[in-house]
Tab-separated table of C-alpha atoms in Angstrom:
chain	number	residue	atom	x	y	z
A	359	MET	CA	-24.179	1.512	40.051
A	360	ALA	CA	-20.465	1.290	40.604
A	361	SER	CA	-20.047	-2.135	41.032
A	362	ALA	CA	-22.187	-2.498	37.778
A	363	SER	CA	-19.943	-0.125	35.864
A	364	GLY	CA	-16.639	-1.855	37.357
A	365	SER	CA	-18.175	-5.518	36.096
A	366	GLU	CA	-18.759	-3.699	32.281
A	367	SER	CA	-14.859	-2.138	32.456
A	368	ALA	CA	-13.448	-5.472	33.990
A	369	GLN	CA	-15.635	-7.820	31.248
A	370	GLY	CA	-14.391	-5.000	28.523
A	371	LEU	CA	-10.768	-5.807	29.302
A	372	ARG	CA	-11.029	-9.430	28.748
A	373	ILE	CA	-12.720	-8.953	25.785
A	374	VAL	CA	-9.780	-6.836	24.441
A	375	ALA	CA	-7.170	-8.520	26.271
A	376	PRO	CA	-6.268	-11.450	24.076
A	377	PRO	CA	-6.235	-9.183	20.988
A	378	PHE	CA	-3.784	-6.720	22.746
A	379	ILE	CA	-1.541	-9.392	23.583
A	380	TYR	CA	-1.642	-10.808	20.113
A	381	ALA	CA	-0.933	-7.544	18.631
A	382	LEU	CA	1.662	-6.547	21.216
A	383	LEU	CA	3.876	-9.884	20.967
A	384	MET	CA	3.153	-10.348	16.693
A	385	LEU	CA	4.076	-6.298	16.111
A	386	ALA	CA	5.511	-4.260	19.053
A	387	VAL	CA	8.149	-7.171	19.549
A	388	PRO	CA	9.687	-7.675	16.772
A	389	LEU	CA	9.341	-4.022	15.645
A	390	LEU	CA	11.052	-2.620	19.280
A	391	THR	CA	13.623	-5.927	18.041
A	392	ILE	CA	14.791	-3.900	15.312
A	393	VAL	CA	15.046	-0.808	16.377
A	394	ALA	CA	17.304	-2.386	19.421
A	395	PHE	CA	19.495	-4.099	16.812
A	396	SER	CA	20.110	-1.031	14.794
A	397	PHE	CA	21.584	0.360	17.650
A	398	PHE	CA	23.995	-2.348	18.384
A	399	LYS	CA	27.440	-3.015	15.907
A	400	ASP	CA	27.835	-5.925	13.643
A	401	GLY	CA	30.147	-8.782	14.120
A	402	TYR	CA	31.559	-11.695	12.051
A	403	GLN	CA	28.119	-13.653	12.510
A	404	THR	CA	26.846	-12.110	15.012
A	405	ILE	CA	25.777	-9.283	16.774
A	406	VAL	CA	28.376	-6.976	19.351
A	407	ARG	CA	25.396	-5.701	22.128
A	408	GLU	CA	27.673	-2.027	22.393
A	409	PHE	CA	25.553	0.901	21.909
A	410	THR	CA	26.517	3.217	18.733
A	411	PHE	CA	24.890	5.667	16.347
A	412	GLU	CA	27.187	4.278	13.227
A	413	ASN	CA	24.723	2.604	11.927
A	414	TYR	CA	22.626	5.561	11.188
A	415	ARG	CA	25.264	7.461	10.129
A	416	ALA	CA	26.199	4.861	7.437
A	417	VAL	CA	22.670	5.108	6.735
A	418	TRP	CA	22.425	8.960	5.937
A	419	ALA	CA	25.699	8.899	3.732
A	420	ASP	CA	24.935	5.845	1.497
A	421	PRO	CA	24.134	7.491	-1.834
A	422	ILE	CA	22.856	3.938	-2.517
A	423	PHE	CA	20.397	4.060	0.438
A	424	ARG	CA	19.409	7.479	-0.840
A	425	THR	CA	18.826	6.580	-4.226
A	426	LEU	CA	16.779	3.370	-3.858
A	427	MET	CA	14.741	5.187	-1.061
A	428	LEU	CA	13.601	8.138	-3.597
A	429	ARG	CA	13.173	5.212	-5.728
A	430	SER	CA	10.651	3.357	-3.567
A	431	LEU	CA	8.977	6.692	-2.748
A	432	LEU	CA	8.287	7.486	-6.706
A	433	VAL	CA	7.480	4.095	-7.548
A	434	ALA	CA	5.055	3.652	-4.541
A	435	GLY	CA	3.675	7.026	-5.217
A	436	MET	CA	2.841	6.246	-9.202
A	437	VAL	CA	1.118	2.692	-7.719
A	438	THR	CA	-1.039	4.592	-5.207
A	439	VAL	CA	-2.245	7.179	-7.852
A	440	VAL	CA	-2.731	4.413	-10.561
A	441	THR	CA	-4.485	2.270	-8.003
A	442	VAL	CA	-6.780	4.776	-6.430
A	443	ALA	CA	-7.526	6.703	-9.894
A	444	LEU	CA	-8.404	3.242	-10.872
A	445	ALA	CA	-10.162	2.094	-7.556
A	446	PHE	CA	-12.259	5.324	-7.242
A	447	PRO	CA	-14.933	4.574	-10.495
A	448	VAL	CA	-15.255	0.972	-9.651
A	449	ALA	CA	-16.150	1.669	-6.003
A	450	TYR	CA	-18.539	4.907	-7.299
A	451	PHE	CA	-20.302	2.301	-9.902
A	452	LEU	CA	-20.528	0.076	-6.894
A	453	SER	CA	-22.317	2.218	-4.921
A	454	PHE	CA	-24.524	4.375	-7.141
A	455	VAL	CA	-25.443	2.416	-10.236
A	456	VAL	CA	-25.524	-1.525	-8.779
A	457	ARG	CA	-28.616	-2.619	-7.413
A	458	PRO	CA	-28.813	-2.686	-3.706
A	459	ASP	CA	-29.609	-6.734	-3.771
A	460	HIS	CA	-26.399	-7.447	-6.565
A	461	LYS	CA	-23.933	-5.213	-4.447
A	462	SER	CA	-22.645	-8.484	-2.093
A	463	LEU	CA	-22.088	-10.324	-5.381
A	464	TRP	CA	-20.123	-7.705	-6.963
A	465	LEU	CA	-17.936	-7.011	-3.809
A	466	PHE	CA	-17.522	-11.279	-3.644
A	467	LEU	CA	-16.015	-10.686	-7.077
A	468	ILE	CA	-13.678	-8.342	-6.379
A	469	THR	CA	-12.371	-10.309	-2.576
A	470	ILE	CA	-11.639	-13.491	-5.601
A	471	PRO	CA	-8.084	-12.203	-6.135
A	472	PHE	CA	-7.415	-12.398	-2.056
A	473	TRP	CA	-7.943	-16.129	-2.450
A	474	THR	CA	-4.692	-16.669	-3.886
A	475	SER	CA	-1.541	-16.218	-2.965
A	476	TYR	CA	0.215	-12.649	-3.583
A	477	LEU	CA	3.518	-14.836	-4.423
A	478	ILE	CA	1.404	-16.571	-7.382
A	479	ARG	CA	-0.508	-13.591	-8.455
A	480	VAL	CA	3.157	-12.050	-9.422
A	481	PHE	CA	4.224	-14.938	-11.480
A	482	LEU	CA	1.380	-14.570	-13.355
A	483	TRP	CA	1.743	-10.709	-14.139
A	484	LYS	CA	5.007	-12.329	-15.493
A	485	VAL	CA	3.285	-15.024	-17.523
A	486	ILE	CA	1.064	-12.623	-18.691
A	487	LEU	CA	4.458	-9.738	-19.327
A	488	GLY	CA	6.836	-12.069	-20.468
A	489	HIS	CA	8.415	-12.619	-23.836
A	490	ASN	CA	6.642	-15.705	-24.446
A	491	GLY	CA	3.686	-14.550	-22.690
A	492	VAL	CA	0.111	-14.111	-23.070
A	493	ILE	CA	0.605	-10.513	-24.400
A	494	ASN	CA	3.048	-11.657	-26.788
A	495	SER	CA	2.162	-14.480	-28.075
A	496	GLY	CA	-1.668	-13.033	-28.545
A	497	LEU	CA	-0.232	-10.362	-30.672
A	498	LYS	CA	2.109	-12.818	-32.944
A	499	SER	CA	-1.137	-14.889	-33.907
A	500	LEU	CA	-2.474	-11.993	-34.419
A	501	GLY	CA	0.382	-11.204	-37.046
A	502	LEU	CA	0.680	-7.452	-35.710
A	503	ILE	CA	4.278	-8.265	-34.359
A	504	ASP	CA	7.101	-10.363	-35.575
A	505	GLN	CA	9.643	-10.222	-32.590
A	506	PRO	CA	8.261	-10.364	-28.773
A	507	LEU	CA	7.695	-6.776	-27.168
A	508	THR	CA	10.570	-6.289	-24.623
A	509	PHE	CA	9.369	-3.409	-22.797
A	510	LEU	CA	6.251	-5.130	-21.010
A	511	LEU	CA	8.715	-6.541	-18.255
A	512	TYR	CA	11.836	-5.835	-16.070
A	513	ASN	CA	10.943	-2.328	-15.894
A	514	THR	CA	8.964	0.349	-13.334
A	515	GLY	CA	5.893	0.105	-15.509
A	516	SER	CA	5.450	-3.428	-15.325
A	517	ILE	CA	6.258	-3.364	-11.165
A	518	VAL	CA	3.320	-0.345	-11.375
A	519	THR	CA	1.159	-2.734	-12.905
A	520	THR	CA	1.505	-5.613	-10.837
A	521	LEU	CA	1.271	-3.780	-7.653
A	522	ALA	CA	-1.608	-1.977	-8.923
A	523	HIS	CA	-3.583	-4.953	-9.798
A	524	ALA	CA	-2.128	-6.526	-6.198
A	525	TYR	CA	-3.697	-3.481	-4.018
A	526	ALA	CA	-6.498	-2.970	-6.248
A	527	PRO	CA	-8.890	-4.520	-3.646
A	528	PHE	CA	-7.381	-2.589	-0.757
A	529	ALA	CA	-8.417	0.877	-2.489
A	530	ILE	CA	-11.701	0.071	-3.812
A	531	LEU	CA	-13.085	-1.371	-0.039
A	532	PRO	CA	-12.499	1.799	1.961
A	533	ILE	CA	-13.830	4.028	-1.068
A	534	TYR	CA	-16.993	2.354	-1.760
A	535	VAL	CA	-17.659	1.840	2.052
A	536	ALA	CA	-17.174	5.983	2.406
A	537	LEU	CA	-19.378	6.314	-0.596
A	538	GLU	CA	-22.240	4.537	0.754
A	539	LYS	CA	-22.140	6.422	4.056
A	540	ILE	CA	-22.707	9.696	1.756
A	541	ASP	CA	-26.934	10.821	2.493
A	542	ARG	CA	-28.513	10.831	-1.395
A	543	SER	CA	-30.715	13.774	-0.024
A	544	LEU	CA	-27.743	15.593	-0.340
A	545	LEU	CA	-26.921	14.855	-4.030
A	546	GLU	CA	-30.404	15.707	-4.770
A	547	ALA	CA	-30.613	18.715	-2.643
A	548	GLY	CA	-27.228	20.040	-5.182
A	549	ARG	CA	-29.142	19.225	-8.121
A	550	ASP	CA	-32.656	21.004	-7.102
A	551	LEU	CA	-30.248	23.935	-6.701
A	552	GLY	CA	-29.035	23.910	-10.280
A	553	GLU	CA	-25.636	21.977	-10.211
A	554	SER	CA	-24.495	19.967	-12.274
A	555	ARG	CA	-23.635	16.230	-12.342
A	556	LEU	CA	-20.072	17.243	-12.111
A	557	MET	CA	-20.197	20.057	-10.056
A	558	THR	CA	-22.075	17.892	-7.361
A	559	PHE	CA	-19.726	15.478	-7.740
A	560	TRP	CA	-16.936	17.813	-7.171
A	561	ARG	CA	-18.528	19.641	-3.917
A	562	VAL	CA	-20.680	17.164	-2.725
A	563	THR	CA	-19.478	13.723	-3.375
A	564	LEU	CA	-15.735	13.865	-3.620
A	565	PRO	CA	-15.189	15.661	-0.370
A	566	LEU	CA	-17.584	12.991	1.206
A	567	ALA	CA	-15.497	10.117	0.472
A	568	MET	CA	-12.483	11.799	1.074
A	569	PRO	CA	-12.005	9.697	4.306
A	570	GLY	CA	-12.068	6.048	2.065
A	571	VAL	CA	-9.896	8.025	-0.723
A	572	LEU	CA	-7.544	9.022	2.022
A	573	ALA	CA	-7.517	5.738	3.587
A	574	ALA	CA	-7.376	3.874	-0.016
A	575	VAL	CA	-4.476	6.059	-0.289
A	576	LEU	CA	-2.217	4.956	2.854
A	577	ILE	CA	-3.471	1.158	3.174
A	578	VAL	CA	-1.837	0.832	-0.953
A	579	PHE	CA	1.512	3.526	-0.568
A	580	ILE	CA	2.879	2.233	3.186
A	581	PRO	CA	3.216	-1.663	2.457
A	582	THR	CA	4.345	-0.849	-1.507
A	583	ILE	CA	7.328	0.940	-0.180
A	584	GLY	CA	7.972	-2.083	1.654
A	585	ASP	CA	7.869	-4.786	-1.413
A	586	TYR	CA	10.263	-6.630	-2.229
A	587	VAL	CA	8.837	-9.502	-4.295
A	588	THR	CA	7.766	-7.526	-7.371
A	589	PRO	CA	11.077	-5.695	-8.251
A	590	THR	CA	12.957	-8.823	-7.856
A	591	ILE	CA	10.695	-11.195	-9.718
A	592	ILE	CA	8.806	-8.553	-11.933
A	593	GLY	CA	11.929	-6.135	-11.987
A	594	GLY	CA	14.097	-8.864	-12.840
A	595	GLY	CA	16.403	-7.380	-9.600
A	596	LYS	CA	16.999	-4.867	-12.563
A	597	ILE	CA	14.893	-1.871	-10.514
A	598	PRO	CA	15.697	-2.811	-6.654
A	599	MET	CA	13.752	-0.916	-3.718
A	600	VAL	CA	14.904	-0.154	-0.299
A	601	ALA	CA	12.981	-3.490	0.562
A	602	ASN	CA	15.868	-5.482	-1.392
A	603	LEU	CA	18.349	-3.306	0.390
A	604	ILE	CA	17.118	-4.532	3.394
A	605	GLN	CA	16.707	-8.144	2.306
A	606	ALA	CA	20.432	-8.123	1.076
A	607	GLN	CA	21.842	-6.673	4.162
A	608	MET	CA	19.848	-9.012	6.510
A	609	LEU	CA	20.093	-12.263	4.366
A	610	ASP	CA	22.472	-11.590	1.898
A	611	ILE	CA	25.829	-9.596	3.776
A	612	ASP	CA	24.423	-10.866	7.395
A	613	ASN	CA	24.630	-7.661	8.467
A	614	LYS	CA	21.156	-7.013	10.768
A	615	PRO	CA	22.296	-3.964	12.614
A	616	LEU	CA	23.247	-2.055	9.500
A	617	GLY	CA	19.884	-3.588	7.660
A	618	SER	CA	17.808	-2.788	10.896
A	619	ALA	CA	18.974	0.857	11.308
A	620	ILE	CA	18.028	1.057	7.231
A	621	ALA	CA	14.301	-0.850	8.056
A	622	VAL	CA	13.843	2.360	11.078
A	623	THR	CA	14.899	4.828	8.474
A	624	ALA	CA	12.580	4.420	5.846
A	625	MET	CA	9.946	3.449	8.309
A	626	LEU	CA	10.542	7.304	9.938
A	627	ILE	CA	10.549	8.796	6.322
A	628	VAL	CA	7.250	6.900	5.450
A	629	THR	CA	5.792	7.986	8.903
A	630	VAL	CA	6.573	11.648	8.834
A	631	LEU	CA	5.327	11.548	4.951
A	632	ALA	CA	2.170	9.836	6.109
A	633	LEU	CA	1.557	12.447	8.413
A	634	VAL	CA	1.669	15.422	6.109
A	635	PHE	CA	-0.226	14.017	3.601
A	636	LEU	CA	-2.909	13.647	6.834
A	637	PHE	CA	-2.420	16.931	7.391
A	638	LEU	CA	-2.781	18.485	4.101
A	639	ASN	CA	-5.846	16.186	3.778
A	640	ARG	CA	-7.510	18.137	6.819
A	641	ARG	CA	-6.428	21.246	5.372
A	642	PHE	CA	-8.230	20.857	1.933
A	643	LEU	CA	-11.572	19.339	3.433
A	644	ARG	CA	-11.604	22.716	6.048
A	645	MET	CA	-11.028	24.805	2.803
A	646	ARG	CA	-13.942	22.617	1.226
């Protein structure tokens, strides 16, 4: 028995080792490099490997960082709310309305946006919202406007719209999986006890779907904060976020220690917020 258990453990280690080593090399090493750089000094086109906290003091004392970090959190929060609010009805429709033999087709259609590059999708939204884009051209051809609408592009709303579209599949799929796991007999029992469909949804369906909603929130919120392509292209560079500040420090100004300190600080803030959200979600589920 001991030898059989040992062989199973060895086989398990052989299976886990390749992806673990890959994750270690591709994720942990770059992250540790960024953390190490954040404690070094910046020299002229070089990095002085002398330990210092000056980069972090400069980050927290910089009003630009605080402004951009707050803006990034607000934009990411708006994108998350819009994305999850739109994704939940779609996932609910897929789980409870679509016939079982048609669900795979609908899931296939939802994943079609993944076939194209994220950058291409961002540029497509610029074409749609631009002064001579699809919306303005369509409204002008219908005679509804004489001049192009200028508020469609280069603002927070256009950034939120683009990011919500880009991350919609990431929100739909985990919510759909959570809804699929719900025992339908529980919903029937609620209706048999005289509950309306709305109250059954509120007391049964939504609490049971919260793990999927939580996953969708984190999947959308965390990468949205680090997005710098959409604010640059759709925002026209007028509404920079914290990722744009990191990019400028790393590439334009070539101050990698300070850019690393900004990146690490932003990651710590996002981690704290994610942990708070997880705590509040557990309290909510206990109260329910």
